[in-house]
PDB file of C-alpha atoms and ligand atoms in Angstrom:
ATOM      1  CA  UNK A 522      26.431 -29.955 -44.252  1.00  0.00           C
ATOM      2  CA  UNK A 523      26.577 -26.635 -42.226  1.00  0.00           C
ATOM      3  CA  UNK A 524      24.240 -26.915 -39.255  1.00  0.00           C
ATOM      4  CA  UNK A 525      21.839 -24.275 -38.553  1.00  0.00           C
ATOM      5  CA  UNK A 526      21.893 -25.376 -34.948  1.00  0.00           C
ATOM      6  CA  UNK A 527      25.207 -23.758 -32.650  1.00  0.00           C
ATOM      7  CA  UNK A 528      26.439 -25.875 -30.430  1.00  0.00           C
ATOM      8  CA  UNK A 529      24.480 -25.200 -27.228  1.00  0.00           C
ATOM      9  CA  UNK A 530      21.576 -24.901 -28.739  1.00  0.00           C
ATOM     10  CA  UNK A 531      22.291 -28.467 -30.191  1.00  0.00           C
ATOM     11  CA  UNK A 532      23.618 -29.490 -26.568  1.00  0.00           C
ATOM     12  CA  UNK A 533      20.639 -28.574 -24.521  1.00  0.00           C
ATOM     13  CA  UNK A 534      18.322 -30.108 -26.984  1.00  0.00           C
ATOM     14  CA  UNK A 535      20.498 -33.366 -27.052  1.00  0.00           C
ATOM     15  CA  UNK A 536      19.991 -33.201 -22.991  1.00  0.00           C
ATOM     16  CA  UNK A 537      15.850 -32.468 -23.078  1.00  0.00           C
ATOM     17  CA  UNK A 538      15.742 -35.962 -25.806  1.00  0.00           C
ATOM     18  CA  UNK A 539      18.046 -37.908 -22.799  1.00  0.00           C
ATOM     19  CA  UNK A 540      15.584 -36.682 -20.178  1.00  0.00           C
ATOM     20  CA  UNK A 541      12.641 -37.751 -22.051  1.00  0.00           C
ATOM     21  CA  UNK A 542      14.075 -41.226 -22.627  1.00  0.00           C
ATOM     22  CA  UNK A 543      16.525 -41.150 -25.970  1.00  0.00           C
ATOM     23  CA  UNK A 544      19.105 -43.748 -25.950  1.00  0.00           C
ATOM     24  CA  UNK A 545      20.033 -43.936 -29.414  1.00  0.00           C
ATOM     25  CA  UNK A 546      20.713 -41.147 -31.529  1.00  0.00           C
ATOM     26  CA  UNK A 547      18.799 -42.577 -34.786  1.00  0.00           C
ATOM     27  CA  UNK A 548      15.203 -41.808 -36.513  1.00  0.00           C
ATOM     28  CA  UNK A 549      12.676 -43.975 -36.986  1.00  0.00           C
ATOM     29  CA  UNK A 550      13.578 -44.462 -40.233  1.00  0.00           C
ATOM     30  CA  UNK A 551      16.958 -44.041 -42.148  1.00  0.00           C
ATOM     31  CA  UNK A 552      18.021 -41.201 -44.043  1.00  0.00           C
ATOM     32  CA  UNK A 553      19.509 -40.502 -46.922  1.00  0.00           C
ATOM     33  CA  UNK A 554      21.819 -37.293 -46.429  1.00  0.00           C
ATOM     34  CA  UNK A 555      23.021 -37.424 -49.564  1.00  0.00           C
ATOM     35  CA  UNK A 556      19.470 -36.329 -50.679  1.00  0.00           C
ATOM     36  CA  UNK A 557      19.202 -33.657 -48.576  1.00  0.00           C
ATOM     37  CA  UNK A 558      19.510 -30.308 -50.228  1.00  0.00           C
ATOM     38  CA  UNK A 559      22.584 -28.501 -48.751  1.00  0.00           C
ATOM     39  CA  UNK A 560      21.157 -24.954 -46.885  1.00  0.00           C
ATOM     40  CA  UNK A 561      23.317 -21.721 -46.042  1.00  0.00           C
ATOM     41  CA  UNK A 562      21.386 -20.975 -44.023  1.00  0.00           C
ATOM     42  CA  UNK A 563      22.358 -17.721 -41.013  1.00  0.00           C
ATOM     43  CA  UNK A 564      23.431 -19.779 -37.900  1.00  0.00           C
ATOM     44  CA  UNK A 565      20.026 -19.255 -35.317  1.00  0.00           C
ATOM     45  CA  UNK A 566      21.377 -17.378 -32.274  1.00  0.00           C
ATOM     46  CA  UNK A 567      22.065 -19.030 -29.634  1.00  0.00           C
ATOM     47  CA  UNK A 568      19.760 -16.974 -27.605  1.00  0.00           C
ATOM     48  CA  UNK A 569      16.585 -19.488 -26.066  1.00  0.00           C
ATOM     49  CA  UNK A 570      13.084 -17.696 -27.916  1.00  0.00           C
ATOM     50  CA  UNK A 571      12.211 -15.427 -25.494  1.00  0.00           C
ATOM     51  CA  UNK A 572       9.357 -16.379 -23.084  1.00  0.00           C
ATOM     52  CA  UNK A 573       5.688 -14.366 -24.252  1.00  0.00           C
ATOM     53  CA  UNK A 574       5.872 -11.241 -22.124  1.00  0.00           C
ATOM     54  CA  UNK A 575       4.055 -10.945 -18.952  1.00  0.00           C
ATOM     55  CA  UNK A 576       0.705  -9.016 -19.063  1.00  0.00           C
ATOM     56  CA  UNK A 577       1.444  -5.683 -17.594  1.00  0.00           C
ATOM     57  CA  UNK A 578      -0.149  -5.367 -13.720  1.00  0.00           C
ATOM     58  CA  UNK A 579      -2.169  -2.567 -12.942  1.00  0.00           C
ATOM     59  CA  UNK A 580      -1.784  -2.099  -9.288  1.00  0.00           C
ATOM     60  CA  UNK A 581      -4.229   0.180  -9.026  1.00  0.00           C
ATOM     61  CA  UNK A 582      -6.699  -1.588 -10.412  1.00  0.00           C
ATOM     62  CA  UNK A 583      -5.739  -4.847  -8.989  1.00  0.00           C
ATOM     63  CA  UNK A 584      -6.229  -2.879  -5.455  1.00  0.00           C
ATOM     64  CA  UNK A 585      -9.789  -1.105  -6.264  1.00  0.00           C
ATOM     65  CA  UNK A 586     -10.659  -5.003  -7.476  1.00  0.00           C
ATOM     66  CA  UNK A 587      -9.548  -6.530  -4.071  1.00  0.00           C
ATOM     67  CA  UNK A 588     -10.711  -3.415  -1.821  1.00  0.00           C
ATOM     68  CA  UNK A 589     -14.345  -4.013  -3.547  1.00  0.00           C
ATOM     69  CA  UNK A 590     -14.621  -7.556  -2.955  1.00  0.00           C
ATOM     70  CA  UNK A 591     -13.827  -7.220   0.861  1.00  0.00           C
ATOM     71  CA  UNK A 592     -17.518  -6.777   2.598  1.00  0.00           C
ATOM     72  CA  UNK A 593     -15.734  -6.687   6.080  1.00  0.00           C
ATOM     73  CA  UNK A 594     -12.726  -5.058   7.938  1.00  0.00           C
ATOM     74  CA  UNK A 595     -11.560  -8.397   8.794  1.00  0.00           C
ATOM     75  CA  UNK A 596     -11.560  -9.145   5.071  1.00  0.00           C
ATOM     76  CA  UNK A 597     -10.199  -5.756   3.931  1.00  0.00           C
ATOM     77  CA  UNK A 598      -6.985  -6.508   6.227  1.00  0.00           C
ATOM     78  CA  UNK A 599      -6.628 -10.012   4.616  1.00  0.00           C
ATOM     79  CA  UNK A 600      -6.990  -8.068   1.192  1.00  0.00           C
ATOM     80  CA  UNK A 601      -4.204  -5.667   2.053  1.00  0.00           C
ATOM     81  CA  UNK A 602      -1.930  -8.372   3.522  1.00  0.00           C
ATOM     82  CA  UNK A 603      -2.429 -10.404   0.314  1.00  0.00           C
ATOM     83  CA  UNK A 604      -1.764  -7.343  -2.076  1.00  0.00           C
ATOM     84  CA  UNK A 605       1.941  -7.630  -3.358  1.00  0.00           C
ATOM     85  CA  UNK A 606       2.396  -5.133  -5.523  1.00  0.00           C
ATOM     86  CA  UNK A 607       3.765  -2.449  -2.949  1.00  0.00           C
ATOM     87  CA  UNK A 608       7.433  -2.768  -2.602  1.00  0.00           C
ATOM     88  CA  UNK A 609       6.669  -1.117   1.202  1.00  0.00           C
ATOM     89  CA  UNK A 610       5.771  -4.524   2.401  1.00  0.00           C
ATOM     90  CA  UNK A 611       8.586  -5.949   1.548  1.00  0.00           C
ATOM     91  CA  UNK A 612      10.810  -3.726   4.110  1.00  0.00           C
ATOM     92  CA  UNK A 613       8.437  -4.031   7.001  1.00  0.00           C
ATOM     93  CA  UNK A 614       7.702  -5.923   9.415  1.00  0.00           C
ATOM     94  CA  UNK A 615       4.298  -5.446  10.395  1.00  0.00           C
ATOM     95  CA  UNK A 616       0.884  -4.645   8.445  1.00  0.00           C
ATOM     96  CA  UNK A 617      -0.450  -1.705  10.627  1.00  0.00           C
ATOM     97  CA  UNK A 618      -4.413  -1.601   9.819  1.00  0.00           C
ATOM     98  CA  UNK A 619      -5.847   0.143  12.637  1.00  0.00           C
ATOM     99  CA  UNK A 620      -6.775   0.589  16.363  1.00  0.00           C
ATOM    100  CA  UNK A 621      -9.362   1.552  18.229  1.00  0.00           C
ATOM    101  CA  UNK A 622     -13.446   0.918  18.037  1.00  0.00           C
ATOM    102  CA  UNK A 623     -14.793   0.677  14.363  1.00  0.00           C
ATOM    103  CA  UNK A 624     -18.109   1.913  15.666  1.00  0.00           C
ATOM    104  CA  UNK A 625     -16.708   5.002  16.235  1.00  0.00           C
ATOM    105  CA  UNK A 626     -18.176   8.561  15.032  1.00  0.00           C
ATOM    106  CA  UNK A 627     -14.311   9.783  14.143  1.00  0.00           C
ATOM    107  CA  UNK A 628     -11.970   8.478  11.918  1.00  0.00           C
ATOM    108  CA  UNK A 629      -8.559   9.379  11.868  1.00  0.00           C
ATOM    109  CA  UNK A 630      -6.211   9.008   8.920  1.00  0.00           C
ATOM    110  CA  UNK A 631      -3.010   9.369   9.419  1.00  0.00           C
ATOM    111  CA  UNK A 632       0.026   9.157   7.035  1.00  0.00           C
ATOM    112  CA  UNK A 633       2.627   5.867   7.531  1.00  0.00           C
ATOM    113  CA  UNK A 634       3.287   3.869  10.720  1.00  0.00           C
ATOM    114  CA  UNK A 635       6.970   4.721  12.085  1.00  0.00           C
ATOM    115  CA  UNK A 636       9.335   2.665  13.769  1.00  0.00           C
ATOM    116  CA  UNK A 637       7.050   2.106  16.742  1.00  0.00           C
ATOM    117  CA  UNK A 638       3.625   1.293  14.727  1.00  0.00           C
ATOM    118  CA  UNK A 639       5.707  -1.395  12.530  1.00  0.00           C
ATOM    119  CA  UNK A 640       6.973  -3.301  15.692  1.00  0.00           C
ATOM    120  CA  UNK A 641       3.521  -3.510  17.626  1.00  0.00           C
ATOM    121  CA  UNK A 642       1.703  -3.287  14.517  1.00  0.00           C
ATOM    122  CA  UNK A 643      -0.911  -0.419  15.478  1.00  0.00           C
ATOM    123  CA  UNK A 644      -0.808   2.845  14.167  1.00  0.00           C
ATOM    124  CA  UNK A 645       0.223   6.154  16.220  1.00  0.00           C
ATOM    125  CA  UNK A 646       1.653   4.125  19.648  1.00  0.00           C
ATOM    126  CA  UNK A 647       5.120   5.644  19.657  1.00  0.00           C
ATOM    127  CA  UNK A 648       5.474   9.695  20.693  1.00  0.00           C
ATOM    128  CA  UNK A 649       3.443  11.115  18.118  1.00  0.00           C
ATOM    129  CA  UNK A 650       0.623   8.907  19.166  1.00  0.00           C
ATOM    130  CA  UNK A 651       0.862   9.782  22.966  1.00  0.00           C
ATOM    131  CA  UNK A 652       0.476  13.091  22.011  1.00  0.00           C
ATOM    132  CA  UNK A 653      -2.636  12.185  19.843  1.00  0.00           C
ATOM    133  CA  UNK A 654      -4.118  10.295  22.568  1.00  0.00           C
ATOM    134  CA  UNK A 655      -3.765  13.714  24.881  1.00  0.00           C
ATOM    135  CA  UNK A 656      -5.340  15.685  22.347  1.00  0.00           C
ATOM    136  CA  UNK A 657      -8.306  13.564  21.632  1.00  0.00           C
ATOM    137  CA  UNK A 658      -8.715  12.891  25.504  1.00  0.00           C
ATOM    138  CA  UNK A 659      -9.169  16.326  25.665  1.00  0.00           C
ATOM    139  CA  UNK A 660     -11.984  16.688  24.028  1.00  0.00           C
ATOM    140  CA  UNK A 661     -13.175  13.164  25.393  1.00  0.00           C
ATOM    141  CA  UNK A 662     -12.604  10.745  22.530  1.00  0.00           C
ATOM    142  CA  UNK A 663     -10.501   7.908  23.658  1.00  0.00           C
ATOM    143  CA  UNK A 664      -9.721   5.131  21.399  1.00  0.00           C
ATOM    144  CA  UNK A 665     -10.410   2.261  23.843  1.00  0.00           C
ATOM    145  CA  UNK A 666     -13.666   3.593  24.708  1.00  0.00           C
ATOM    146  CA  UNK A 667     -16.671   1.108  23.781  1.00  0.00           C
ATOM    147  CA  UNK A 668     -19.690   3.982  23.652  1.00  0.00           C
ATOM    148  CA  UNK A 669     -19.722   5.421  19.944  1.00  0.00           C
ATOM    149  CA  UNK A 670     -19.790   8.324  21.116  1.00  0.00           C
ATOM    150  CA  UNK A 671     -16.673   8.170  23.251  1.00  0.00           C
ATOM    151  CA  UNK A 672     -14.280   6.404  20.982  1.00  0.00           C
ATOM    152  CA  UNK A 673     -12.122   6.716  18.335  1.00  0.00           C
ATOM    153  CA  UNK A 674     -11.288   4.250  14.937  1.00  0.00           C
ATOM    154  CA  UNK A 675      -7.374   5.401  13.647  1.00  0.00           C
ATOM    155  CA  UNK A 676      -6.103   4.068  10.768  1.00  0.00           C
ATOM    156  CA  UNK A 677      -3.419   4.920   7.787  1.00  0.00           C
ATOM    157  CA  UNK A 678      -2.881   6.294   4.502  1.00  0.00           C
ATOM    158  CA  UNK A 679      -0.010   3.907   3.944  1.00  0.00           C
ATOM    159  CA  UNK A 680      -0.618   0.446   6.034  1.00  0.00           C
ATOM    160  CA  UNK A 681       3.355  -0.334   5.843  1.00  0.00           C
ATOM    161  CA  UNK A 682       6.352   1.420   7.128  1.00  0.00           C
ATOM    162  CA  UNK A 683       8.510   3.008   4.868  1.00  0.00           C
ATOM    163  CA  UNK A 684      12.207   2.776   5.055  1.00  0.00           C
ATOM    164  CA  UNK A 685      13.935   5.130   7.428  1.00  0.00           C
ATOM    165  CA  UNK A 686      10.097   6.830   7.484  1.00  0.00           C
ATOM    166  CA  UNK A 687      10.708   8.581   4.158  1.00  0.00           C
ATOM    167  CA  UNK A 688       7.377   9.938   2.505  1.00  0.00           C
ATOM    168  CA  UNK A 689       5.708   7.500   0.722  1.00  0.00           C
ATOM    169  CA  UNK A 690       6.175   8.048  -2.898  1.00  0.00           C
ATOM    170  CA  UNK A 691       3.077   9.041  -5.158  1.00  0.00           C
ATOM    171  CA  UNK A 692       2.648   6.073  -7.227  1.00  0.00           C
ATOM    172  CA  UNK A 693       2.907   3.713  -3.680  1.00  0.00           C
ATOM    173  CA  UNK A 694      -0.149   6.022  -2.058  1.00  0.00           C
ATOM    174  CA  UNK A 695      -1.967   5.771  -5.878  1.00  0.00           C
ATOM    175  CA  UNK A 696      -1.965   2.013  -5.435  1.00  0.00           C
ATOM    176  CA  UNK A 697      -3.184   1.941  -1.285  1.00  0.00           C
ATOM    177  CA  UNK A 698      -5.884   4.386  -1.719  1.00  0.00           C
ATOM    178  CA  UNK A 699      -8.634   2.213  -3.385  1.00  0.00           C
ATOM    179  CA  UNK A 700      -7.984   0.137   0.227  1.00  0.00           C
ATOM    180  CA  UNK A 701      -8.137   3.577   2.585  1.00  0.00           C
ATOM    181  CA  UNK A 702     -11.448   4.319   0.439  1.00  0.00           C
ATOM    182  CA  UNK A 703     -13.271   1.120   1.190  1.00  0.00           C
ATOM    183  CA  UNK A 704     -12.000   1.364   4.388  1.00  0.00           C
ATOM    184  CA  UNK A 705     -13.830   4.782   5.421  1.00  0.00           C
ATOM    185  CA  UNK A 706     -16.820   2.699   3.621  1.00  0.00           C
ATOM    186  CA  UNK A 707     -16.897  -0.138   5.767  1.00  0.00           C
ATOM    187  CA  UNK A 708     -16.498   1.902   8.919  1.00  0.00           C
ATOM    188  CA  UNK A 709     -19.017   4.677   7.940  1.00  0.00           C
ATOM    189  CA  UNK A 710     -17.824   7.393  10.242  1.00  0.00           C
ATOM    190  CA  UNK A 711     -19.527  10.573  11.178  1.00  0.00           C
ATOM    191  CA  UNK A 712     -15.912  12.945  10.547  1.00  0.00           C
ATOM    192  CA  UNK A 713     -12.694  12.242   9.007  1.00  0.00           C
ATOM    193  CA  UNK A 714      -9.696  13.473  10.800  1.00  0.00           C
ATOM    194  CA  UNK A 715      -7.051  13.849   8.210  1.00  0.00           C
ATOM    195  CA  UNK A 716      -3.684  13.765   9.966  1.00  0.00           C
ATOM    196  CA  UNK A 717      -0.747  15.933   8.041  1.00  0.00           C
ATOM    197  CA  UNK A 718       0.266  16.610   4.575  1.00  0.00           C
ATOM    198  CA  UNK A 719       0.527  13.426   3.165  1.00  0.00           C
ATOM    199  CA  UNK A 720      -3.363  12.536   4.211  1.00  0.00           C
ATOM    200  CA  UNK A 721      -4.503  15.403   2.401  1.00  0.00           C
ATOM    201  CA  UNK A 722      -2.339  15.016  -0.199  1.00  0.00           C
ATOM    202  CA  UNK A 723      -3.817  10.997  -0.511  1.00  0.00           C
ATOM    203  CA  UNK A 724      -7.121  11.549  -0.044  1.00  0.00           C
ATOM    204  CA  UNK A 725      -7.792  15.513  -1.056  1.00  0.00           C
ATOM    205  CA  UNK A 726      -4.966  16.258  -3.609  1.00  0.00           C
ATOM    206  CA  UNK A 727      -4.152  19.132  -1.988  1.00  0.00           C
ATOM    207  CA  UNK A 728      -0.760  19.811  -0.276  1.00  0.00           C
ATOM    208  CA  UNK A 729      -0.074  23.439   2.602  1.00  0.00           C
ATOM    209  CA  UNK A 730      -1.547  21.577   6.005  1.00  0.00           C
ATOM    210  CA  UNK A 731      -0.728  25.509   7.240  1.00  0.00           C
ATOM    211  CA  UNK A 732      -3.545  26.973   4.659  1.00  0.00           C
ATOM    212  CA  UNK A 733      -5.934  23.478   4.912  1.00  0.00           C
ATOM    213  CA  UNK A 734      -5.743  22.505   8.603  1.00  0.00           C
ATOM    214  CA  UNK A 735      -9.091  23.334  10.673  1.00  0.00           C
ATOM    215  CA  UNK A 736     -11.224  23.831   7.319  1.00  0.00           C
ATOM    216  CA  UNK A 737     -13.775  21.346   7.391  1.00  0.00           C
ATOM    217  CA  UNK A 738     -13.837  19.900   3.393  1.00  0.00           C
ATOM    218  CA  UNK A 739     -14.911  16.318   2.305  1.00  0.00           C
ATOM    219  CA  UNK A 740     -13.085  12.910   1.462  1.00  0.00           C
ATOM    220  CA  UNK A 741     -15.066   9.917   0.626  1.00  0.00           C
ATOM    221  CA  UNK A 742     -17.938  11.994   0.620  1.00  0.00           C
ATOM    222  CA  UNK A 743     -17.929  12.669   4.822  1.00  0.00           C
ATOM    223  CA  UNK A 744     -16.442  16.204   6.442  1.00  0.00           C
ATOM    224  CA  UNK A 745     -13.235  15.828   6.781  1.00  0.00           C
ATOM    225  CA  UNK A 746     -10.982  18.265   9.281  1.00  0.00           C
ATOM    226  CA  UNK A 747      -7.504  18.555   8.464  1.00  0.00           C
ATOM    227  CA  UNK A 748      -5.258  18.903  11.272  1.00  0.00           C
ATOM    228  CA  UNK A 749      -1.577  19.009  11.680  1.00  0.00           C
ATOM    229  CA  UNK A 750       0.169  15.296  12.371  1.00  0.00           C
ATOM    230  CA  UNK A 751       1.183  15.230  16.316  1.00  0.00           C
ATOM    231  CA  UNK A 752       4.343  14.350  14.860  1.00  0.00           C
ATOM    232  CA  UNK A 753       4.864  18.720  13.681  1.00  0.00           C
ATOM    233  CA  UNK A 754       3.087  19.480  16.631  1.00  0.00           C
ATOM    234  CA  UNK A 755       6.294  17.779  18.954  1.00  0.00           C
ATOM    235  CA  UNK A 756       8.756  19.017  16.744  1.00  0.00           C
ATOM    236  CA  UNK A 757       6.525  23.114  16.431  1.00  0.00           C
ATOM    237  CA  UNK A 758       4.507  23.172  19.699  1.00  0.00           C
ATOM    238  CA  UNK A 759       3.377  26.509  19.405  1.00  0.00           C
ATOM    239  CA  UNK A 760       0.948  25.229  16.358  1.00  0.00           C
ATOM    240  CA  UNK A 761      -1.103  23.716  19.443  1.00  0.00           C
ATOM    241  CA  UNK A 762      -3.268  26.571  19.493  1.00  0.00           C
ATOM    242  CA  UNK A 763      -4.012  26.399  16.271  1.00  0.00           C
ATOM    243  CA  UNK A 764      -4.907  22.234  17.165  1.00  0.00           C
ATOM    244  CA  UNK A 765      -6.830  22.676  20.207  1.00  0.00           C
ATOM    245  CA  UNK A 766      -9.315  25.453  17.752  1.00  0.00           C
ATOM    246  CA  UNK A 767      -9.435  22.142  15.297  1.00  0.00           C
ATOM    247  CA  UNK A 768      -9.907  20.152  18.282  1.00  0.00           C
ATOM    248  CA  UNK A 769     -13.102  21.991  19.457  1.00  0.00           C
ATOM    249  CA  UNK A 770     -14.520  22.522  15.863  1.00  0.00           C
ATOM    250  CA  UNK A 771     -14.596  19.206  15.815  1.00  0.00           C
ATOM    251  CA  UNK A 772     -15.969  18.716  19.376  1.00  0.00           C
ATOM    252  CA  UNK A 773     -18.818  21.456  18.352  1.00  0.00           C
ATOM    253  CA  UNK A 774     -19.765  19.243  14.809  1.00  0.00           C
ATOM    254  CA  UNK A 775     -20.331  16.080  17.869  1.00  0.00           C
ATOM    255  CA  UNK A 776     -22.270  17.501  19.795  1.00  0.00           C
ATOM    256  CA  UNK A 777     -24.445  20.020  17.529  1.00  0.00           C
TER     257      UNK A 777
HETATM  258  N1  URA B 360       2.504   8.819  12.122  1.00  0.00           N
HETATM  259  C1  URA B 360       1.440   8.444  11.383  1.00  0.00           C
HETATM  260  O1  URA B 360       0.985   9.191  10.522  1.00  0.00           O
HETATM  261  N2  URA B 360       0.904   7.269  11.622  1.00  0.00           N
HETATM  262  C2  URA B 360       1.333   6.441  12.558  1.00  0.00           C
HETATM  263  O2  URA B 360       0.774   5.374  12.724  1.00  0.00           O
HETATM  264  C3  URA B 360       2.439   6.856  13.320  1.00  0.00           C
HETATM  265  C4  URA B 360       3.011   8.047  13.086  1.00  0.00           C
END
């Protein structure tokens, strides 16, 4: 008789009866081949069935899920560090959440931590983010201050580094976003300080810092104040007119 097993598919199941205890190869009770009706049956392929396929991940919503179960920072940053569905993580080293004082009236959002951010793990501490510091010092926010009124709370679009600082991609700033919204929840600022192109592009859609920068708008339902990212200023100082203007605009929505 032609059997309708091939002969690994015949092996491995001759190996799973051996694990589970076979030591003879009869049946319970004996049987008569001669009665059994001779099939031509196709060969099966040899191919195992294949395994029920996965239910298909939403990251997004996986991330709004976890951002809206997290009723603190401390729990938001455990949410983010637990969230595995941005291939950023994988490359780097640190998860950079924030810095400064969380009771602060400003909130900065800037775009990706850089080389610097992903070895210390706080955002803007390399060049970019001395320059920062200056420019909020000069209008007396300082983001180790303790008053309210004097500090700062800085945090990022994009809480990993990615590789050789390329942009991050769209569908990688989709998925972080439900985590930079509850963020700006659970710290309630006064203003949002959106830092470059890629904030705006995140959290406003909009792309052309040139055209956007130092008109107040809204994100997450606060005024917001794009600004260019230190990081254009260093490379294009002569935009820090333009930045010191932003800089007192904001200063004048503080104190008025
Ligand atoms: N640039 C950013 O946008 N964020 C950082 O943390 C550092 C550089």
């Amino acid at each position: 008789m032609e059997s309708a097993l091939d002969y690994h598919t015949a092996h491995a199941l001759l190996e799973w009866q051996v694990e589970l205890g076979a030591t003879e190869a009869l049946l319970d009770a004996p049987v008569n081949r001669y009665e059994i009706p001779e099939t031509r049956e196709k060969p099966k392929s040899a191919e195992p069935a294949a395994a029920p396929a996965a239910p298909k991940v939403n990251p997004v919503e996986i991330a709004k899920q976890l951002a809206s179960k997290a009723s603190t920072l401390a729990e938001l940053e455990q949410a983010i560090a637990g969230f595995e569905h941005c291939a950023l993580k994988r490359g780097a080293r640190s998860l950079v959440f924030s810095d400064g004082n969380p009771a602060a009236r400003v909130m900065i959002i800037g775009e990706a931590p850089g080389r610097d951010e992903d070895r210390l793990g706080k955002p803007f501490v390399g060049r970019a983010g001395q320059l920062l510091d200056k420019m909020f010092e000069a209008i007396e926010l300082d983001r180790s201050a303790q008053a309210r009124e004097e500090t700062l709370y800085i945090t990022n679009v994009m809480p990993w580094r990615p590789p050789q600082n390329r942009d991050p991609q769209a569908d990688e700033i989709e998925m972080m976003l439900p985590f930079v919204e509850r963020h700006v929840a659970l710290v309630d600022p006064d203003f949002i300080v959106l830092m470059g192109n890629i904030s705006c592009q995140a959290v406003l859609g909009k792309r052309g810092i040139t055209r956007l920068r130092g008109e107040w708008t809204e994100a997450f339902g606060k005024p917001a104040l794009p600004m260019f990212h230190p990081a254009f200023l260093l490379r294009s100082p002569q935009m820090k007119r333009e930045t010191w203007t932003d800089l007192l605009s904001l200063k004048a929505r503080l104190v008025g």
